[in-house]
Amino acid sequence: MAQIKFQKMEGAGNDFVVIDNREAQFSLEEIIAFTPKLCDRRFGIGADGLMALENPSIDNVDYTMLYRNADGSDAGMCGNGSRCLALFAATRGFNSSQIFNVHNSIYKAEVELDHQRVSVGFPDVKAPVSLELDKTKFIQVYTGTEHVVQFVDQSLLEDEKELANTGSKIRYHEILNPPGTNVNFVSLIQKEAIELQTYERGVEGLTLACGTGAIASAIATHFHENTAGSSFNYSVKVKGGVLSVRFNFNKKENIYQNIQLIGPANFVFEGIVHV
């Protein structure tokens, strides 16, 4: 039986078990095996996923971020998780300005310790594409992990049973599998303000927030509205709070650049769990 020291953290209600694997040195296979147990909300700690702070796996980064969904699967990038891990790292001797990698992609974080607010800069994102699934229009965006976006009336965002049913069906749609997708339901509130509910792959349900989903939804909104200009700052309302998504649109190259995800990150509790 192993003992695992952990911190429970949340970013806009997206919650995570966070460990310092530089000390623990668990193998990837071990992490995959125990993540579902730790993330179980009745028999474990309870979380949307597990974050591990790792020694750098590539050159010119401060650390490597390892993230696993609640079911142990690989989510690719996790936006709110990365903001929590950056705050965690800042309490473990790292500077407030950090560079880290997820697989082969590099990200930059800025931590405001006094306000427990974290900004993470993302690599460039290619312009979205439109697609139709089961006679419904979606916009597909890759923000370090797979996302599709559907625009809906604001009233539908309160019908969580319907959103979960639709989200599950699209997440497993044959056209998008493998690897499947996260599904975002978006309502445009004002010019640069949206409301969002996300069905997350690997959690297999709606979550209170999704950082990469917030970025995907803001970019999809810009794409859908064909908004003029080059610099944008979207307010993204989620069940767990409000996130900010900033980016520049390079019309000539048809790509989104200088992308930032900004929002709160908090410690909830710490402890030792046995697996």
mmCIF file of C-alpha atoms in Angstrom:
data_model
loop_
_atom_site.group_PDB
_atom_site.id
_atom_site.type_symbol
_atom_site.label_atom_id
_atom_site.label_comp_id
_atom_site.label_asym_id
_atom_site.label_seq_id
_atom_site.Cartn_x
_atom_site.Cartn_y
_atom_site.Cartn_z
ATOM 1 C CA MET A 1 0.000 0.000 0.000
ATOM 2 C CA ALA A 2 1.375 3.398 -1.021
ATOM 3 C CA GLN A 3 0.931 6.740 0.724
ATOM 4 C CA ILE A 4 0.363 9.752 -1.485
ATOM 5 C CA LYS A 5 0.702 13.316 -0.260
ATOM 6 C CA PHE A 6 -1.706 15.539 -2.143
ATOM 7 C CA GLN A 7 -3.295 18.960 -2.393
ATOM 8 C CA LYS A 8 -6.911 19.378 -3.435
ATOM 9 C CA MET A 9 -7.225 22.446 -5.684
ATOM 10 C CA GLU A 10 -9.879 24.115 -7.803
ATOM 11 C CA GLY A 11 -10.011 26.671 -10.579
ATOM 12 C CA ALA A 12 -13.487 28.121 -11.127
ATOM 13 C CA GLY A 13 -14.950 24.921 -9.728
ATOM 14 C CA ASN A 14 -12.861 22.613 -11.924
ATOM 15 C CA ASP A 15 -11.272 20.500 -9.158
ATOM 16 C CA PHE A 16 -8.092 18.451 -9.088
ATOM 17 C CA VAL A 17 -5.925 16.192 -6.981
ATOM 18 C CA VAL A 18 -2.397 17.617 -7.227
ATOM 19 C CA ILE A 19 0.814 15.774 -6.361
ATOM 20 C CA ASP A 20 4.515 16.598 -6.550
ATOM 21 C CA ASN A 21 5.835 13.611 -8.448
ATOM 22 C CA ARG A 22 9.395 14.905 -8.311
ATOM 23 C CA GLU A 23 9.321 13.556 -4.753
ATOM 24 C CA ALA A 24 6.994 10.581 -5.119
ATOM 25 C CA GLN A 25 8.422 9.247 -8.404
ATOM 26 C CA PHE A 26 5.326 7.271 -9.336
ATOM 27 C CA SER A 27 5.480 5.741 -12.787
ATOM 28 C CA LEU A 28 2.965 6.743 -15.437
ATOM 29 C CA GLU A 29 1.412 3.276 -15.173
ATOM 30 C CA GLU A 30 0.950 3.699 -11.419
ATOM 31 C CA ILE A 31 -0.611 7.149 -11.874
ATOM 32 C CA ILE A 32 -3.026 5.821 -14.499
ATOM 33 C CA ALA A 33 -3.987 2.985 -12.153
ATOM 34 C CA PHE A 34 -4.677 5.035 -9.027
ATOM 35 C CA THR A 35 -6.160 8.193 -10.611
ATOM 36 C CA PRO A 36 -9.739 6.795 -10.881
ATOM 37 C CA LYS A 37 -9.600 5.740 -7.218
ATOM 38 C CA LEU A 38 -8.381 9.145 -6.031
ATOM 39 C CA CYS A 39 -10.856 11.046 -8.204
ATOM 40 C CA ASP A 40 -13.865 8.987 -7.115
ATOM 41 C CA ARG A 41 -16.216 11.335 -5.248
ATOM 42 C CA ARG A 42 -17.522 8.660 -2.858
ATOM 43 C CA PHE A 43 -14.610 6.314 -2.264
ATOM 44 C CA GLY A 44 -11.719 8.704 -2.891
ATOM 45 C CA ILE A 45 -10.810 12.375 -2.637
ATOM 46 C CA GLY A 46 -13.058 13.451 -5.487
ATOM 47 C CA ALA A 47 -11.913 15.451 -8.506
ATOM 48 C CA ASP A 48 -12.287 16.048 -12.239
ATOM 49 C CA GLY A 49 -8.723 14.842 -12.725
ATOM 50 C CA LEU A 50 -5.213 14.462 -11.342
ATOM 51 C CA MET A 51 -2.314 16.874 -11.876
ATOM 52 C CA ALA A 52 1.310 15.853 -11.314
ATOM 53 C CA LEU A 53 4.287 18.204 -11.144
ATOM 54 C CA GLU A 54 7.143 16.393 -12.891
ATOM 55 C CA ASN A 55 10.814 17.050 -13.518
ATOM 56 C CA PRO A 56 11.344 18.547 -17.007
ATOM 57 C CA SER A 57 10.986 16.001 -19.798
ATOM 58 C CA ILE A 58 12.234 18.439 -22.476
ATOM 59 C CA ASP A 59 14.788 21.254 -22.580
ATOM 60 C CA ASN A 60 14.161 24.878 -21.599
ATOM 61 C CA VAL A 61 11.177 24.362 -19.288
ATOM 62 C CA ASP A 62 10.872 24.644 -15.516
ATOM 63 C CA TYR A 63 8.788 21.514 -15.154
ATOM 64 C CA THR A 64 6.534 19.088 -16.978
ATOM 65 C CA MET A 65 2.802 18.918 -16.326
ATOM 66 C CA LEU A 66 1.177 15.499 -16.306
ATOM 67 C CA TYR A 67 -2.624 15.421 -16.383
ATOM 68 C CA ARG A 68 -4.994 12.477 -16.325
ATOM 69 C CA ASN A 69 -8.766 12.593 -16.555
ATOM 70 C CA ALA A 70 -10.821 11.215 -13.679
ATOM 71 C CA ASP A 71 -10.994 7.873 -15.496
ATOM 72 C CA GLY A 72 -7.200 7.766 -15.907
ATOM 73 C CA SER A 73 -7.205 8.632 -19.617
ATOM 74 C CA ASP A 74 -4.940 11.229 -21.223
ATOM 75 C CA ALA A 75 -6.757 14.546 -21.723
ATOM 76 C CA GLY A 76 -3.915 16.288 -23.466
ATOM 77 C CA MET A 77 -3.979 19.836 -22.123
ATOM 78 C CA CYS A 78 -6.142 20.958 -19.193
ATOM 79 C CA GLY A 79 -6.429 24.745 -18.948
ATOM 80 C CA ASN A 80 -7.794 25.178 -15.423
ATOM 81 C CA GLY A 81 -5.613 22.341 -14.205
ATOM 82 C CA SER A 82 -2.526 24.066 -15.569
ATOM 83 C CA ARG A 83 -3.464 27.232 -13.700
ATOM 84 C CA CYS A 84 -3.812 25.261 -10.466
ATOM 85 C CA LEU A 85 -0.516 23.471 -11.050
ATOM 86 C CA ALA A 86 1.254 26.797 -11.666
ATOM 87 C CA LEU A 87 -0.021 28.098 -8.314
ATOM 88 C CA PHE A 88 1.076 24.824 -6.697
ATOM 89 C CA ALA A 89 4.521 25.155 -8.305
ATOM 90 C CA ALA A 90 4.843 28.737 -7.060
ATOM 91 C CA THR A 91 4.516 27.421 -3.496
ATOM 92 C CA ARG A 92 7.157 24.781 -4.207
ATOM 93 C CA GLY A 93 10.022 27.126 -5.028
ATOM 94 C CA PHE A 94 9.283 28.095 -8.624
ATOM 95 C CA ASN A 95 9.079 31.731 -9.691
ATOM 96 C CA SER A 96 5.804 33.489 -10.409
ATOM 97 C CA SER A 97 6.753 33.403 -14.116
ATOM 98 C CA GLN A 98 6.977 29.798 -15.276
ATOM 99 C CA ILE A 99 7.510 27.794 -18.445
ATOM 100 C CA PHE A 100 6.217 24.237 -18.605
ATOM 101 C CA ASN A 101 5.325 21.594 -21.148
ATOM 102 C CA VAL A 102 2.450 19.214 -21.723
ATOM 103 C CA HIS A 103 3.708 16.506 -24.061
ATOM 104 C CA ASN A 104 5.584 18.522 -26.732
ATOM 105 C CA SER A 105 3.681 21.800 -26.353
ATOM 106 C CA ILE A 106 5.108 24.658 -24.276
ATOM 107 C CA TYR A 107 3.070 27.025 -22.096
ATOM 108 C CA LYS A 108 3.850 30.089 -20.004
ATOM 109 C CA ALA A 109 2.223 30.888 -16.670
ATOM 110 C CA GLU A 110 2.059 34.057 -14.582
ATOM 111 C CA VAL A 111 1.010 33.587 -10.954
ATOM 112 C CA GLU A 112 -0.381 36.323 -8.710
ATOM 113 C CA LEU A 113 0.099 34.703 -5.315
ATOM 114 C CA ASP A 114 -1.576 37.527 -3.392
ATOM 115 C CA HIS A 115 -4.785 37.148 -5.376
ATOM 116 C CA GLN A 116 -4.504 33.430 -6.239
ATOM 117 C CA ARG A 117 -5.042 34.378 -9.859
ATOM 118 C CA VAL A 118 -3.176 32.682 -12.689
ATOM 119 C CA SER A 119 -2.767 33.374 -16.395
ATOM 120 C CA VAL A 120 -1.551 30.693 -18.800
ATOM 121 C CA GLY A 121 -0.359 31.491 -22.314
ATOM 122 C CA PHE A 122 -1.198 28.929 -25.007
ATOM 123 C CA PRO A 123 0.435 28.117 -28.352
ATOM 124 C CA ASP A 124 -1.196 29.376 -31.544
ATOM 125 C CA VAL A 125 -4.516 27.795 -32.526
ATOM 126 C CA LYS A 126 -5.568 27.143 -36.103
ATOM 127 C CA ALA A 127 -8.857 28.596 -37.289
ATOM 128 C CA PRO A 128 -11.893 26.435 -36.464
ATOM 129 C CA VAL A 129 -13.829 24.384 -38.977
ATOM 130 C CA SER A 130 -17.580 23.935 -39.292
ATOM 131 C CA LEU A 131 -19.158 20.495 -39.296
ATOM 132 C CA GLU A 132 -22.589 18.942 -39.057
ATOM 133 C CA LEU A 133 -23.381 16.010 -36.780
ATOM 134 C CA ASP A 134 -26.848 14.470 -36.725
ATOM 135 C CA LYS A 135 -28.261 17.515 -38.564
ATOM 136 C CA THR A 136 -26.851 19.880 -35.937
ATOM 137 C CA LYS A 137 -24.175 22.467 -36.700
ATOM 138 C CA PHE A 138 -20.973 22.502 -34.623
ATOM 139 C CA ILE A 139 -17.654 24.322 -34.750
ATOM 140 C CA GLN A 140 -14.549 22.230 -34.168
ATOM 141 C CA VAL A 141 -11.514 23.757 -32.435
ATOM 142 C CA TYR A 142 -8.291 22.162 -31.157
ATOM 143 C CA THR A 143 -6.862 23.962 -28.103
ATOM 144 C CA GLY A 144 -4.384 21.358 -26.921
ATOM 145 C CA THR A 145 -7.273 18.892 -26.752
ATOM 146 C CA GLU A 146 -10.331 18.172 -28.891
ATOM 147 C CA HIS A 147 -13.422 20.412 -28.669
ATOM 148 C CA VAL A 148 -16.642 21.025 -30.560
ATOM 149 C CA VAL A 149 -18.925 23.999 -29.905
ATOM 150 C CA GLN A 150 -22.684 24.295 -30.373
ATOM 151 C CA PHE A 151 -24.470 27.639 -30.027
ATOM 152 C CA VAL A 152 -27.714 27.357 -28.056
ATOM 153 C CA ASP A 153 -30.330 29.570 -26.423
ATOM 154 C CA GLN A 154 -29.330 30.690 -22.941
ATOM 155 C CA SER A 155 -32.337 28.902 -21.423
ATOM 156 C CA LEU A 156 -31.003 25.528 -22.606
ATOM 157 C CA LEU A 157 -27.881 25.965 -20.464
ATOM 158 C CA GLU A 158 -30.066 25.315 -17.412
ATOM 159 C CA ASP A 159 -31.341 21.977 -18.775
ATOM 160 C CA GLU A 160 -28.375 19.935 -17.577
ATOM 161 C CA LYS A 161 -30.023 16.576 -18.222
ATOM 162 C CA GLU A 162 -30.495 17.466 -21.883
ATOM 163 C CA LEU A 163 -26.968 18.864 -22.159
ATOM 164 C CA ALA A 164 -25.496 15.711 -20.613
ATOM 165 C CA ASN A 165 -27.475 13.491 -22.976
ATOM 166 C CA THR A 166 -26.470 15.477 -26.053
ATOM 167 C CA GLY A 167 -22.891 15.845 -24.830
ATOM 168 C CA SER A 168 -22.478 12.107 -24.316
ATOM 169 C CA LYS A 169 -23.913 11.325 -27.756
ATOM 170 C CA ILE A 170 -21.591 13.784 -29.535
ATOM 171 C CA ARG A 171 -18.581 12.850 -27.406
ATOM 172 C CA TYR A 172 -18.907 9.265 -28.692
ATOM 173 C CA HIS A 173 -19.993 10.154 -32.244
ATOM 174 C CA GLU A 174 -18.403 7.804 -34.778
ATOM 175 C CA ILE A 175 -17.127 10.693 -36.899
ATOM 176 C CA LEU A 176 -15.135 12.082 -33.955
ATOM 177 C CA ASN A 177 -13.860 8.783 -32.496
ATOM 178 C CA PRO A 178 -11.207 7.988 -31.793
ATOM 179 C CA PRO A 179 -10.227 9.957 -29.761
ATOM 180 C CA GLY A 180 -13.615 11.520 -29.024
ATOM 181 C CA THR A 181 -14.201 15.131 -28.082
ATOM 182 C CA ASN A 182 -15.242 17.569 -25.390
ATOM 183 C CA VAL A 183 -18.586 19.224 -26.134
ATOM 184 C CA ASN A 184 -19.295 22.889 -25.402
ATOM 185 C CA PHE A 185 -22.725 24.506 -25.308
ATOM 186 C CA VAL A 186 -22.422 28.274 -25.742
ATOM 187 C CA SER A 187 -24.744 31.244 -25.576
ATOM 188 C CA LEU A 188 -23.619 34.692 -26.737
ATOM 189 C CA ILE A 189 -24.620 37.222 -24.060
ATOM 190 C CA GLN A 190 -22.897 40.372 -25.313
ATOM 191 C CA LYS A 191 -20.322 41.206 -27.965
ATOM 192 C CA GLU A 192 -17.406 39.650 -26.038
ATOM 193 C CA ALA A 193 -19.281 37.825 -23.282
ATOM 194 C CA ILE A 194 -20.479 34.228 -23.460
ATOM 195 C CA GLU A 195 -22.014 31.672 -21.125
ATOM 196 C CA LEU A 196 -20.784 28.098 -21.303
ATOM 197 C CA GLN A 197 -21.511 24.544 -20.196
ATOM 198 C CA THR A 198 -18.993 21.818 -21.080
ATOM 199 C CA TYR A 199 -19.403 18.053 -21.262
ATOM 200 C CA GLU A 200 -15.898 16.737 -20.602
ATOM 201 C CA ARG A 201 -14.487 13.600 -22.124
ATOM 202 C CA GLY A 202 -12.888 11.457 -19.421
ATOM 203 C CA VAL A 203 -15.120 12.917 -16.731
ATOM 204 C CA GLU A 204 -18.146 11.808 -18.776
ATOM 205 C CA GLY A 205 -20.367 14.558 -17.498
ATOM 206 C CA LEU A 206 -20.781 18.303 -17.176
ATOM 207 C CA THR A 207 -18.123 20.114 -15.153
ATOM 208 C CA LEU A 208 -18.294 23.464 -13.386
ATOM 209 C CA ALA A 209 -15.617 24.851 -15.713
ATOM 210 C CA CYS A 210 -13.313 23.828 -18.540
ATOM 211 C CA GLY A 211 -10.350 26.049 -19.411
ATOM 212 C CA THR A 212 -9.542 24.657 -22.851
ATOM 213 C CA GLY A 213 -13.293 24.644 -23.497
ATOM 214 C CA ALA A 214 -13.480 28.337 -22.570
ATOM 215 C CA ILE A 215 -10.720 29.097 -25.091
ATOM 216 C CA ALA A 216 -12.351 26.930 -27.758
ATOM 217 C CA SER A 217 -15.721 28.587 -27.150
ATOM 218 C CA ALA A 218 -14.328 32.127 -27.290
ATOM 219 C CA ILE A 219 -12.476 31.361 -30.531
ATOM 220 C CA ALA A 220 -15.556 29.641 -31.981
ATOM 221 C CA THR A 221 -17.650 32.692 -31.075
ATOM 222 C CA HIS A 222 -15.232 35.001 -32.871
ATOM 223 C CA PHE A 223 -15.245 32.658 -35.859
ATOM 224 C CA HIS A 224 -19.040 32.361 -35.852
ATOM 225 C CA GLU A 225 -19.665 36.102 -35.511
ATOM 226 C CA ASN A 226 -16.827 37.030 -37.891
ATOM 227 C CA THR A 227 -16.008 39.907 -35.556
ATOM 228 C CA ALA A 228 -13.814 42.641 -37.019
ATOM 229 C CA GLY A 229 -10.561 43.570 -35.296
ATOM 230 C CA SER A 230 -7.360 41.907 -34.188
ATOM 231 C CA SER A 231 -7.423 41.924 -30.361
ATOM 232 C CA PHE A 232 -10.158 40.339 -28.248
ATOM 233 C CA ASN A 233 -10.948 39.788 -24.574
ATOM 234 C CA TYR A 234 -13.867 37.453 -23.881
ATOM 235 C CA SER A 235 -15.600 37.071 -20.543
ATOM 236 C CA VAL A 236 -16.643 33.436 -20.181
ATOM 237 C CA LYS A 237 -19.270 32.679 -17.550
ATOM 238 C CA VAL A 238 -19.238 29.084 -16.318
ATOM 239 C CA LYS A 239 -21.043 27.383 -13.451
ATOM 240 C CA GLY A 240 -17.982 27.766 -11.233
ATOM 241 C CA GLY A 241 -17.286 31.448 -11.895
ATOM 242 C CA VAL A 242 -15.894 33.663 -14.647
ATOM 243 C CA LEU A 243 -12.822 33.102 -16.817
ATOM 244 C CA SER A 244 -11.151 35.528 -19.216
ATOM 245 C CA VAL A 245 -9.872 34.509 -22.639
ATOM 246 C CA ARG A 246 -7.661 36.914 -24.560
ATOM 247 C CA PHE A 247 -6.217 36.463 -28.019
ATOM 248 C CA ASN A 248 -5.167 38.155 -31.227
ATOM 249 C CA PHE A 249 -6.548 37.085 -34.580
ATOM 250 C CA ASN A 250 -4.071 37.046 -37.447
ATOM 251 C CA LYS A 251 -6.399 37.372 -40.437
ATOM 252 C CA LYS A 252 -3.618 36.985 -42.999
ATOM 253 C CA GLU A 253 -2.433 33.674 -41.526
ATOM 254 C CA ASN A 254 -5.948 32.711 -40.302
ATOM 255 C CA ILE A 255 -4.658 31.738 -36.850
ATOM 256 C CA TYR A 256 -5.241 32.785 -33.244
ATOM 257 C CA GLN A 257 -2.173 34.008 -31.367
ATOM 258 C CA ASN A 258 -1.104 35.314 -27.939
ATOM 259 C CA ILE A 259 -3.855 33.257 -26.331
ATOM 260 C CA GLN A 260 -4.267 33.667 -22.577
ATOM 261 C CA LEU A 261 -6.562 31.908 -20.135
ATOM 262 C CA ILE A 262 -6.984 33.930 -16.931
ATOM 263 C CA GLY A 263 -8.886 33.113 -13.767
ATOM 264 C CA PRO A 264 -8.847 32.054 -10.107
ATOM 265 C CA ALA A 265 -6.975 29.105 -8.617
ATOM 266 C CA ASN A 266 -7.315 27.994 -5.015
ATOM 267 C CA PHE A 267 -6.080 25.459 -2.503
ATOM 268 C CA VAL A 268 -8.927 23.574 -0.818
ATOM 269 C CA PHE A 269 -7.245 21.087 1.516
ATOM 270 C CA GLU A 270 -4.235 18.794 1.777
ATOM 271 C CA GLY A 271 -3.700 15.304 3.120
ATOM 272 C CA ILE A 272 -2.340 11.811 2.717
ATOM 273 C CA VAL A 273 -4.278 9.111 0.902
ATOM 274 C CA HIS A 274 -3.553 5.387 0.852
ATOM 275 C CA VAL A 275 -3.794 3.355 -2.362
#
